[in-house]
Amino acid sequence: MATTAQTYHVPVMLKDSVDGLNIRPGGIYVDATFGGGGHSREILSRLDERGHLYGFDQDADAENNIVDDKRFTFVRSNFRYLKNWMRYYGVEKIDGLLADLGVSSHHFDDESRGFSFRYDTPLDMRMNRREGATAADILNGYDESRLADVFYIYGELKSARKIASVVVKAREKSRLTTTDDFLAAVSPLFRKEREKKEMARLFQALRIEVNNEMEALRDLLFAATSLLCHSGRLSVITYHSLEDRIVKNVMRTGNAEGSMRQDFYGRIDVPYTLVNSKVIVPDEDEQMENPRSRSAKLRIAEKK
């Protein structure tokens, strides 16, 4: 089946996330994760002729979904460079930013990308296939200790050290180049009833490391904090605890660590006011229709 903007990726919590931006018709907005363009199209539907939307995506595949609208600019780049690109386009302040983090359904379904253990395919996992180390490079190049850290920190796997040891032993016999090579090495470590869940965490850990996702997210949030105008909105959808913790901390305290910082006089100054004090999750109907949404959490904050 041909990939279209509709089949590329089903946008999660479309109405809630865009409502959270409190769109000003003549405002300037950023969709940091353009993908299939679902969120972008909804934002554009709420802008008038004065408004403008910048859509970021580093994946060349997303260019097939570019919106033909004079109020839209596609930026083929990692969202971590938001500030540089806004400077390039002469934008000093934005009225809102939306980010739907994680991996699109398109990436999981594309057998050539290596994001899923459902297919025997080269271990790539790069969002931007034009540059950077692949998952195979990491599995075959990192030392045992560094591999264990990746599996433990990004996959939250208690057996991280054992997995790393098994990977190192396997690659001594032959280079791990495909998902099946990797599965053959590590599958015996997992009990049958937990195998799929553990493998999902393992692939998540590799994907995060390949794409430097946590560092990129920090850069995006700090750039957004400096670019958002007074009462500008930040609307972010997360899918796992690592990224959600960073988003929550930045919104609550202004820093990724979540530490309240005081000035010389003991005053606590935070850049945001939380719009939703409790995290928003998809309703039951959406979770049934779009399985990817089941782990989604939406957080919205307003710049002071």
Coordinates of C-alpha atoms in Angstrom, one line a residue, residues 3-291:
T3 CA 2.2 5.7 2.0
T4 CA 0.1 8.8 2.2
A5 CA -0.1 11.6 4.8
Q6 CA -3.0 9.7 6.3
T7 CA -1.3 6.3 6.5
Y8 CA 2.2 7.7 7.3
H9 CA 1.1 8.5 10.9
V10 CA -2.2 8.9 12.8
P11 CA -1.8 12.0 14.9
V12 CA -2.3 11.3 18.6
M13 CA -4.7 13.5 20.7
L14 CA -5.1 15.8 17.8
K15 CA -7.7 18.1 19.2
D16 CA -6.5 18.2 22.8
S17 CA -2.9 19.0 21.7
V18 CA -3.8 21.7 19.3
D19 CA -6.5 23.1 21.6
G20 CA -3.7 23.3 24.2
L21 CA -1.8 25.8 22.0
N22 CA -4.7 28.3 22.4
I23 CA -4.1 29.4 18.8
R24 CA -3.9 33.0 17.9
P25 CA -5.1 33.3 14.3
G26 CA -2.3 35.7 13.3
G27 CA 0.4 34.0 15.4
I28 CA 3.6 32.1 14.6
Y29 CA 3.7 28.4 15.5
V30 CA 6.1 25.5 15.3
D31 CA 5.2 21.8 14.8
A32 CA 8.5 20.3 15.9
T33 CA 7.6 16.8 14.7
F34 CA 5.9 17.2 11.3
G35 CA 5.7 13.5 10.3
G36 CA 2.5 12.9 8.4
G37 CA 1.4 16.5 8.9
G38 CA -1.7 15.8 10.9
H39 CA -1.1 18.2 13.7
S40 CA 0.2 20.8 11.2
R41 CA -3.0 20.7 9.1
E42 CA -5.1 21.2 12.2
I43 CA -3.0 24.2 13.3
L44 CA -3.2 25.7 9.8
S45 CA -6.9 25.4 9.9
R46 CA -7.0 27.7 12.8
L47 CA -4.7 30.4 11.4
D48 CA -5.7 33.3 9.2
E49 CA -3.7 34.9 6.4
R50 CA -1.4 36.6 8.9
G51 CA -0.4 33.4 10.7
H52 CA 2.5 31.1 9.9
L53 CA 3.6 27.6 10.8
Y54 CA 7.1 26.1 10.7
G55 CA 7.2 22.3 10.5
F56 CA 10.4 20.4 11.5
D57 CA 11.4 16.9 10.5
Q58 CA 14.8 15.4 9.9
D59 CA 13.4 12.3 8.1
A60 CA 13.4 12.7 4.3
D61 CA 10.3 10.5 4.1
A62 CA 8.2 13.2 5.8
E63 CA 8.8 15.6 2.8
N64 CA 6.3 13.5 0.9
N65 CA 3.6 15.0 3.2
I66 CA 4.6 18.7 2.9
V67 CA 1.6 21.0 3.1
D68 CA 1.1 23.2 0.0
D69 CA 0.2 26.4 1.8
K70 CA 1.9 29.8 1.7
R71 CA 1.5 30.0 5.5
F72 CA 3.7 26.9 5.9
T73 CA 7.4 26.4 5.9
F74 CA 9.0 22.9 6.0
V75 CA 12.4 22.7 7.8
R76 CA 14.4 19.6 7.0
S77 CA 16.3 19.4 10.3
N78 CA 16.4 18.0 13.8
F79 CA 14.2 20.0 16.1
R80 CA 17.2 20.6 18.4
Y81 CA 18.3 23.3 16.0
L82 CA 15.0 25.2 16.4
K83 CA 16.7 28.4 17.6
N84 CA 19.2 28.5 14.8
W85 CA 16.4 28.1 12.2
M86 CA 14.1 30.7 13.7
R87 CA 17.0 33.1 13.6
Y88 CA 17.6 32.1 9.9
Y89 CA 14.0 33.0 9.1
G90 CA 14.1 36.2 11.1
V91 CA 11.7 35.0 13.8
E92 CA 12.3 36.4 17.2
K93 CA 9.3 35.1 19.1
I94 CA 6.8 32.3 18.6
D95 CA 3.3 32.0 19.9
G96 CA 3.3 28.2 20.4
L97 CA 5.1 24.9 19.8
L98 CA 3.7 21.4 19.5
A99 CA 5.8 18.3 19.7
D100 CA 4.5 14.7 19.3
L101 CA 7.6 12.8 20.5
G102 CA 8.6 9.1 19.9
V103 CA 8.4 7.1 16.7
S104 CA 5.7 7.3 14.1
S105 CA 3.7 4.3 12.9
H106 CA 5.4 4.8 9.6
H107 CA 8.8 4.1 11.1
F108 CA 7.6 0.9 12.8
D109 CA 5.9 -0.3 9.7
D110 CA 8.8 0.4 7.3
E111 CA 10.8 -2.9 7.1
S112 CA 13.9 -1.1 5.9
R113 CA 14.4 1.1 8.9
G114 CA 15.2 -1.4 11.6
F115 CA 12.9 0.2 14.3
S116 CA 10.9 -3.0 14.9
F117 CA 11.9 -6.6 15.8
R118 CA 9.0 -7.8 13.7
Y119 CA 11.1 -7.9 10.6
D120 CA 14.6 -9.2 9.7
T121 CA 16.2 -6.0 8.4
P122 CA 19.5 -4.1 8.8
L123 CA 20.0 -2.5 12.2
D124 CA 19.7 1.1 11.3
M125 CA 17.2 3.1 13.5
R126 CA 18.4 6.5 12.3
M127 CA 15.7 9.1 11.9
N128 CA 18.1 10.9 9.6
R129 CA 19.5 8.3 7.3
R130 CA 22.0 10.8 5.8
E131 CA 24.3 10.9 8.8
G132 CA 25.3 9.4 12.1
A133 CA 26.0 5.9 13.6
T134 CA 23.5 3.1 13.1
A135 CA 22.2 0.7 15.7
A136 CA 24.6 -1.9 14.2
D137 CA 27.6 0.5 14.7
I138 CA 26.6 0.9 18.4
L139 CA 26.1 -2.8 19.0
N140 CA 29.4 -3.7 17.4
G141 CA 31.4 -0.7 18.5
Y142 CA 30.6 0.2 22.1
D143 CA 32.5 -1.5 24.9
E144 CA 30.5 -3.7 27.3
S145 CA 30.2 -1.1 30.0
R146 CA 28.9 1.6 27.7
L147 CA 26.4 -0.9 26.1
A148 CA 25.1 -1.8 29.6
D149 CA 24.6 1.9 30.4
V150 CA 22.5 2.4 27.2
F151 CA 20.3 -0.6 28.0
Y152 CA 19.9 0.3 31.6
I153 CA 19.3 4.1 31.3
Y154 CA 17.3 4.2 28.1
G155 CA 15.6 0.8 28.3
E156 CA 15.3 0.6 32.1
L157 CA 16.3 -3.1 31.9
K158 CA 17.5 -4.7 35.1
S159 CA 19.4 -7.3 33.1
A160 CA 21.4 -4.6 31.2
R161 CA 24.8 -5.9 32.2
K162 CA 23.9 -9.5 31.2
I163 CA 22.5 -8.4 27.8
A164 CA 25.7 -6.3 27.1
S165 CA 27.9 -9.3 28.0
V166 CA 25.9 -11.6 25.6
V167 CA 26.1 -9.0 22.8
V168 CA 29.9 -8.7 23.2
K169 CA 30.3 -12.5 23.1
A170 CA 28.1 -12.8 20.0
R171 CA 29.9 -10.1 18.0
E172 CA 33.2 -11.8 18.6
K173 CA 32.0 -14.6 16.4
S174 CA 30.5 -12.4 13.7
R175 CA 29.3 -8.8 13.3
L176 CA 25.6 -8.2 14.3
T177 CA 24.1 -6.5 11.2
T178 CA 20.4 -7.4 11.2
T179 CA 17.6 -7.5 13.7
D180 CA 17.6 -11.3 13.5
D181 CA 21.3 -11.4 14.4
F182 CA 20.5 -9.3 17.5
L183 CA 17.5 -11.3 18.5
A184 CA 19.3 -14.6 18.2
A185 CA 21.9 -13.3 20.6
V186 CA 19.6 -11.8 23.3
S187 CA 16.3 -13.7 23.1
P188 CA 17.5 -16.6 25.3
L189 CA 17.8 -14.1 28.2
F190 CA 14.1 -13.3 28.2
R191 CA 11.2 -15.4 29.6
K192 CA 8.7 -16.2 26.9
E193 CA 5.8 -14.3 28.7
R194 CA 7.9 -11.1 28.9
E195 CA 10.0 -11.4 25.7
K196 CA 8.0 -8.9 23.6
K197 CA 7.9 -6.3 26.3
E198 CA 11.7 -6.6 27.1
M199 CA 12.6 -6.6 23.4
A200 CA 10.5 -3.4 22.9
R201 CA 12.5 -1.8 25.7
L202 CA 15.8 -3.0 24.2
F203 CA 15.0 -1.6 20.8
Q204 CA 13.8 1.7 22.5
A205 CA 17.1 2.0 24.2
L206 CA 19.0 1.5 21.0
R207 CA 16.8 4.0 19.1
I208 CA 17.2 6.7 21.7
E209 CA 21.0 6.3 21.7
V210 CA 21.2 6.2 17.9
N211 CA 19.2 9.5 17.6
N212 CA 20.5 11.2 20.7
E213 CA 16.9 11.7 21.6
M214 CA 17.2 12.9 25.2
E215 CA 19.8 15.5 24.4
A216 CA 17.8 16.7 21.4
L217 CA 14.7 17.0 23.6
R218 CA 16.5 19.1 26.1
D219 CA 17.8 21.4 23.4
L220 CA 14.3 21.8 22.0
L221 CA 12.7 22.6 25.3
F222 CA 15.4 25.2 26.2
A223 CA 15.1 26.8 22.8
A224 CA 11.3 26.9 23.1
T225 CA 11.5 28.5 26.5
S226 CA 13.6 31.3 25.1
L227 CA 11.5 31.8 21.9
L228 CA 8.0 31.6 23.3
C229 CA 6.4 35.0 23.8
H230 CA 4.4 36.0 26.9
S231 CA 1.4 33.6 27.2
G232 CA 2.8 31.5 24.4
R233 CA 2.0 27.8 24.8
L234 CA 4.1 24.6 24.8
S235 CA 2.1 21.4 24.0
V236 CA 4.1 18.1 24.2
I237 CA 3.0 14.5 23.8
T238 CA 5.4 11.9 25.4
Y239 CA 5.4 8.1 25.2
H240 CA 7.8 6.8 27.8
S241 CA 8.9 7.9 31.3
L242 CA 12.3 9.2 30.3
E243 CA 11.1 11.9 27.9
D244 CA 8.0 12.6 30.1
R245 CA 10.2 13.3 33.1
I246 CA 12.3 15.8 31.2
V247 CA 9.2 17.6 29.8
K248 CA 7.5 17.7 33.2
N249 CA 10.6 19.0 34.9
V250 CA 11.2 21.8 32.4
M251 CA 7.5 22.9 32.6
R252 CA 7.5 22.8 36.4
T253 CA 11.0 24.2 37.2
G254 CA 12.6 25.4 33.9
N255 CA 15.3 22.8 34.0
A256 CA 15.6 19.1 33.0
E257 CA 16.7 18.0 36.4
G258 CA 13.5 19.3 38.1
S259 CA 15.4 21.3 40.8
M260 CA 13.8 24.5 42.1
R261 CA 16.4 27.3 41.8
Q262 CA 16.3 30.5 43.9
D263 CA 17.8 33.9 43.2
F264 CA 19.9 35.8 45.7
Y265 CA 16.8 36.9 47.6
G266 CA 15.4 33.3 47.8
R267 CA 12.7 33.9 45.2
I268 CA 11.8 31.0 42.9
D269 CA 11.3 32.0 39.3
V270 CA 9.9 29.5 36.9
P271 CA 9.3 30.2 33.2
Y272 CA 5.9 28.4 32.9
T273 CA 2.5 28.1 34.3
L274 CA 1.0 24.6 34.0
V275 CA -2.2 24.6 31.9
N276 CA -3.1 21.1 32.9
S277 CA -2.0 20.2 36.4
K278 CA -2.8 16.6 35.7
V279 CA -1.4 14.8 32.7
I280 CA -3.9 14.3 29.8
V281 CA -4.3 10.8 28.3
P282 CA -6.2 9.6 25.2
D283 CA -9.8 8.5 25.8
E284 CA -10.8 4.9 25.5
D285 CA -12.1 5.3 21.9
E286 CA -8.8 6.7 20.7
Q287 CA -6.8 4.0 22.5
M288 CA -8.9 1.3 20.7
E289 CA -8.5 3.0 17.3
N290 CA -4.8 3.9 17.6
P291 CA -2.8 1.5 19.7

